[in-house]
Amino acid sequence: MPGLDDLDTVTITGRVLQPQGDAWAGAYLTFTAPTVVTTDGTRVLGGTSRADLSSTGTFTAELLATDATGIDPTGWTYEVNAYLSGVRPTWTRYISLPKATPAVDFGDIIVADPVSGSFSTLVSLESVTPADLGAVAGPVSST
């Protein structure tokens, strides 16, 4: 993404195929971010990035991390739309791309079944400390 050279980014790669395994012709994904501002006030970022699917169904996109240093606000999510017929969104999901995991495989974070939820947050287990977890309170059945 142009203009992100000094900001935290995440490179997301993936492959989206038809049920029988063929690639979609003319298909693409869009990643829409809310408007964010650099904390030094020099840039306003936001809008939609498009990732076209190759003839084998693969894509790559470099996106601003959702918790990038020097960005206000942080902790937002991308709205991901798949345009598999090339006409209108086939499905929509929401993802978080934290800077702790700078390279992400789309298949590792996407929720395939919208009935069970459409929000995914990716966390690198190496970046989680005991202090991040805090104390667990509640009935035994919740722990």
PDB file of C-alpha atoms in Angstrom:
ATOM      1  CA  MET A   1       0.000   0.000   0.000  1.00  0.00           C
ATOM      2  CA  PRO A   2       1.642   3.283  -1.034  1.00  0.00           C
ATOM      3  CA  GLY A   3       2.530   5.674   1.752  1.00  0.00           C
ATOM      4  CA  LEU A   4       2.961   2.980   4.411  1.00  0.00           C
ATOM      5  CA  ASP A   5       6.761   2.801   4.264  1.00  0.00           C
ATOM      6  CA  ASP A   6       7.304   3.909   7.883  1.00  0.00           C
ATOM      7  CA  LEU A   7       4.154   2.366   9.407  1.00  0.00           C
ATOM      8  CA  ASP A   8       3.456  -1.137  10.712  1.00  0.00           C
ATOM      9  CA  THR A   9       2.037  -3.308   7.938  1.00  0.00           C
ATOM     10  CA  VAL A  10       0.813  -6.851   7.516  1.00  0.00           C
ATOM     11  CA  THR A  11       1.219  -8.809   4.292  1.00  0.00           C
ATOM     12  CA  ILE A  12      -1.764 -11.071   3.750  1.00  0.00           C
ATOM     13  CA  THR A  13      -1.639 -13.852   1.182  1.00  0.00           C
ATOM     14  CA  GLY A  14      -4.141 -16.503   0.289  1.00  0.00           C
ATOM     15  CA  ARG A  15      -5.914 -18.604  -2.262  1.00  0.00           C
ATOM     16  CA  VAL A  16      -9.647 -18.562  -3.021  1.00  0.00           C
ATOM     17  CA  LEU A  17     -11.047 -21.300  -5.271  1.00  0.00           C
ATOM     18  CA  GLN A  18     -14.410 -22.544  -6.488  1.00  0.00           C
ATOM     19  CA  PRO A  19     -15.838 -25.612  -4.702  1.00  0.00           C
ATOM     20  CA  GLN A  20     -14.528 -27.933  -7.424  1.00  0.00           C
ATOM     21  CA  GLY A  21     -11.024 -26.413  -7.084  1.00  0.00           C
ATOM     22  CA  ASP A  22     -10.967 -24.150 -10.140  1.00  0.00           C
ATOM     23  CA  ALA A  23      -9.897 -20.515  -9.955  1.00  0.00           C
ATOM     24  CA  TRP A  24     -12.523 -17.779 -10.304  1.00  0.00           C
ATOM     25  CA  ALA A  25     -12.210 -15.737 -13.503  1.00  0.00           C
ATOM     26  CA  GLY A  26     -12.142 -11.965 -12.890  1.00  0.00           C
ATOM     27  CA  ALA A  27     -12.498 -12.363  -9.112  1.00  0.00           C
ATOM     28  CA  TYR A  28     -11.034 -10.098  -6.441  1.00  0.00           C
ATOM     29  CA  LEU A  29     -11.172  -9.232  -2.740  1.00  0.00           C
ATOM     30  CA  THR A  30     -11.483  -5.780  -1.224  1.00  0.00           C
ATOM     31  CA  PHE A  31     -10.130  -4.759   2.176  1.00  0.00           C
ATOM     32  CA  THR A  32     -11.860  -1.639   3.512  1.00  0.00           C
ATOM     33  CA  ALA A  33     -10.423   0.270   6.454  1.00  0.00           C
ATOM     34  CA  PRO A  34     -11.990   3.143   8.385  1.00  0.00           C
ATOM     35  CA  THR A  35     -10.392   6.555   8.171  1.00  0.00           C
ATOM     36  CA  VAL A  36      -7.403   6.757  10.520  1.00  0.00           C
ATOM     37  CA  VAL A  37      -4.945   9.567  11.189  1.00  0.00           C
ATOM     38  CA  THR A  38      -1.261   9.462  12.014  1.00  0.00           C
ATOM     39  CA  THR A  39      -0.766  10.762  15.536  1.00  0.00           C
ATOM     40  CA  ASP A  40       1.658  13.402  14.253  1.00  0.00           C
ATOM     41  CA  GLY A  41      -1.139  14.682  11.994  1.00  0.00           C
ATOM     42  CA  THR A  42       0.788  14.291   8.731  1.00  0.00           C
ATOM     43  CA  ARG A  43      -1.439  11.715   6.994  1.00  0.00           C
ATOM     44  CA  VAL A  44      -5.038  10.568   6.807  1.00  0.00           C
ATOM     45  CA  LEU A  45      -5.426   6.953   5.665  1.00  0.00           C
ATOM     46  CA  GLY A  46      -8.430   4.814   4.860  1.00  0.00           C
ATOM     47  CA  GLY A  47     -10.598   3.485   2.113  1.00  0.00           C
ATOM     48  CA  THR A  48     -10.428   0.308   0.106  1.00  0.00           C
ATOM     49  CA  SER A  49      -7.561  -1.795  -1.221  1.00  0.00           C
ATOM     50  CA  ARG A  50      -8.250  -4.322  -3.974  1.00  0.00           C
ATOM     51  CA  ALA A  51      -6.474  -7.684  -4.347  1.00  0.00           C
ATOM     52  CA  ASP A  52      -7.101  -9.402  -7.673  1.00  0.00           C
ATOM     53  CA  LEU A  53      -7.063 -13.196  -7.702  1.00  0.00           C
ATOM     54  CA  SER A  54      -4.495 -14.659 -10.092  1.00  0.00           C
ATOM     55  CA  SER A  55      -5.259 -17.382 -12.625  1.00  0.00           C
ATOM     56  CA  THR A  56      -4.474 -19.883  -9.835  1.00  0.00           C
ATOM     57  CA  GLY A  57      -6.705 -18.086  -7.286  1.00  0.00           C
ATOM     58  CA  THR A  58      -3.887 -16.558  -5.225  1.00  0.00           C
ATOM     59  CA  PHE A  59      -3.513 -12.976  -3.984  1.00  0.00           C
ATOM     60  CA  THR A  60      -1.165 -10.819  -1.909  1.00  0.00           C
ATOM     61  CA  ALA A  61      -1.907  -7.500  -0.218  1.00  0.00           C
ATOM     62  CA  GLU A  62       0.184  -5.271   2.055  1.00  0.00           C
ATOM     63  CA  LEU A  63      -2.139  -3.543   4.520  1.00  0.00           C
ATOM     64  CA  LEU A  64      -1.805  -1.182   7.474  1.00  0.00           C
ATOM     65  CA  ALA A  65      -1.752  -3.131  10.753  1.00  0.00           C
ATOM     66  CA  THR A  66      -4.959  -2.587  12.716  1.00  0.00           C
ATOM     67  CA  ASP A  67      -2.900  -1.639  15.781  1.00  0.00           C
ATOM     68  CA  ALA A  68      -0.123   0.247  13.969  1.00  0.00           C
ATOM     69  CA  THR A  69       2.093   2.479  16.089  1.00  0.00           C
ATOM     70  CA  GLY A  70       1.392   6.152  15.463  1.00  0.00           C
ATOM     71  CA  ILE A  71      -2.170   5.632  14.188  1.00  0.00           C
ATOM     72  CA  ASP A  72      -5.373   6.867  15.809  1.00  0.00           C
ATOM     73  CA  PRO A  73      -7.614   5.025  16.414  1.00  0.00           C
ATOM     74  CA  THR A  74      -6.216   1.509  16.790  1.00  0.00           C
ATOM     75  CA  GLY A  75      -7.975  -1.804  17.243  1.00  0.00           C
ATOM     76  CA  TRP A  76     -10.313  -1.449  14.255  1.00  0.00           C
ATOM     77  CA  THR A  77     -11.070  -4.172  11.714  1.00  0.00           C
ATOM     78  CA  TYR A  78     -10.996  -4.529   7.945  1.00  0.00           C
ATOM     79  CA  GLU A  79     -14.190  -5.332   6.098  1.00  0.00           C
ATOM     80  CA  VAL A  80     -13.302  -7.999   3.532  1.00  0.00           C
ATOM     81  CA  ASN A  81     -15.587  -8.471   0.529  1.00  0.00           C
ATOM     82  CA  ALA A  82     -15.195 -11.246  -2.032  1.00  0.00           C
ATOM     83  CA  TYR A  83     -16.265 -10.475  -5.580  1.00  0.00           C
ATOM     84  CA  LEU A  84     -16.188 -13.988  -6.926  1.00  0.00           C
ATOM     85  CA  SER A  85     -18.440 -13.394  -9.897  1.00  0.00           C
ATOM     86  CA  GLY A  86     -16.852 -10.003 -10.566  1.00  0.00           C
ATOM     87  CA  VAL A  87     -20.190  -8.221 -10.122  1.00  0.00           C
ATOM     88  CA  ARG A  88     -21.193  -7.831  -6.462  1.00  0.00           C
ATOM     89  CA  PRO A  89     -19.908  -9.070  -3.116  1.00  0.00           C
ATOM     90  CA  THR A  90     -20.413 -12.802  -2.670  1.00  0.00           C
ATOM     91  CA  TRP A  91     -19.553 -12.628   1.034  1.00  0.00           C
ATOM     92  CA  THR A  92     -18.337 -10.186   3.668  1.00  0.00           C
ATOM     93  CA  ARG A  93     -16.152 -10.891   6.703  1.00  0.00           C
ATOM     94  CA  TYR A  94     -14.293  -8.750   9.266  1.00  0.00           C
ATOM     95  CA  ILE A  95     -10.668  -9.316  10.242  1.00  0.00           C
ATOM     96  CA  SER A  96      -8.088  -7.803  12.518  1.00  0.00           C
ATOM     97  CA  LEU A  97      -4.453  -7.701  11.377  1.00  0.00           C
ATOM     98  CA  PRO A  98      -2.221  -6.911  14.385  1.00  0.00           C
ATOM     99  CA  LYS A  99       1.399  -5.883  13.798  1.00  0.00           C
ATOM    100  CA  ALA A 100       2.656  -8.785  15.972  1.00  0.00           C
ATOM    101  CA  THR A 101       2.016 -11.082  12.998  1.00  0.00           C
ATOM    102  CA  PRO A 102       3.410  -9.287   9.921  1.00  0.00           C
ATOM    103  CA  ALA A 103       2.756 -12.188   7.508  1.00  0.00           C
ATOM    104  CA  VAL A 104      -0.686 -13.793   7.457  1.00  0.00           C
ATOM    105  CA  ASP A 105      -2.278 -16.595   5.445  1.00  0.00           C
ATOM    106  CA  PHE A 106      -5.912 -15.699   4.743  1.00  0.00           C
ATOM    107  CA  GLY A 107      -6.984 -19.313   5.232  1.00  0.00           C
ATOM    108  CA  ASP A 108      -5.726 -19.217   8.832  1.00  0.00           C
ATOM    109  CA  ILE A 109      -7.986 -16.331   9.879  1.00  0.00           C
ATOM    110  CA  ILE A 110     -11.123 -16.345   7.759  1.00  0.00           C
ATOM    111  CA  VAL A 111     -14.317 -17.694   9.275  1.00  0.00           C
ATOM    112  CA  ALA A 112     -15.935 -19.808   6.584  1.00  0.00           C
ATOM    113  CA  ASP A 113     -19.328 -20.209   8.264  1.00  0.00           C
ATOM    114  CA  PRO A 114     -21.134 -16.908   8.912  1.00  0.00           C
ATOM    115  CA  VAL A 115     -23.558 -18.690  11.277  1.00  0.00           C
ATOM    116  CA  SER A 116     -20.754 -19.243  13.782  1.00  0.00           C
ATOM    117  CA  GLY A 117     -19.500 -15.645  13.443  1.00  0.00           C
ATOM    118  CA  SER A 118     -17.823 -13.351  10.970  1.00  0.00           C
ATOM    119  CA  PHE A 119     -15.155 -11.719  13.130  1.00  0.00           C
ATOM    120  CA  SER A 120     -11.634 -13.091  13.357  1.00  0.00           C
ATOM    121  CA  THR A 121      -8.718 -11.763  15.343  1.00  0.00           C
ATOM    122  CA  LEU A 122      -5.264 -13.093  14.614  1.00  0.00           C
ATOM    123  CA  VAL A 123      -2.845 -13.280  17.541  1.00  0.00           C
ATOM    124  CA  SER A 124       0.651 -14.674  17.437  1.00  0.00           C
ATOM    125  CA  LEU A 125       0.986 -16.894  20.503  1.00  0.00           C
ATOM    126  CA  GLU A 126       4.640 -15.881  20.800  1.00  0.00           C
ATOM    127  CA  SER A 127       3.501 -12.313  21.497  1.00  0.00           C
ATOM    128  CA  VAL A 128       1.103 -13.224  24.355  1.00  0.00           C
ATOM    129  CA  THR A 129       2.478 -12.851  27.885  1.00  0.00           C
ATOM    130  CA  PRO A 130       0.918 -13.947  31.203  1.00  0.00           C
ATOM    131  CA  ALA A 131       0.183 -10.264  31.925  1.00  0.00           C
ATOM    132  CA  ASP A 132      -1.886 -10.084  28.700  1.00  0.00           C
ATOM    133  CA  LEU A 133      -4.123 -12.882  29.961  1.00  0.00           C
ATOM    134  CA  GLY A 134      -4.833 -11.491  33.429  1.00  0.00           C
ATOM    135  CA  ALA A 135      -6.774 -13.343  36.083  1.00  0.00           C
ATOM    136  CA  VAL A 136      -9.641 -15.576  35.000  1.00  0.00           C
ATOM    137  CA  ALA A 137     -12.747 -15.161  37.136  1.00  0.00           C
ATOM    138  CA  GLY A 138     -16.080 -16.887  36.988  1.00  0.00           C
ATOM    139  CA  PRO A 139     -17.616 -20.294  37.521  1.00  0.00           C
ATOM    140  CA  VAL A 140     -15.422 -23.354  36.971  1.00  0.00           C
ATOM    141  CA  SER A 141     -17.381 -24.149  33.802  1.00  0.00           C
ATOM    142  CA  SER A 142     -16.091 -20.916  32.220  1.00  0.00           C
ATOM    143  CA  THR A 143     -12.375 -21.608  32.742  1.00  0.00           C
TER     144      THR A 143
END
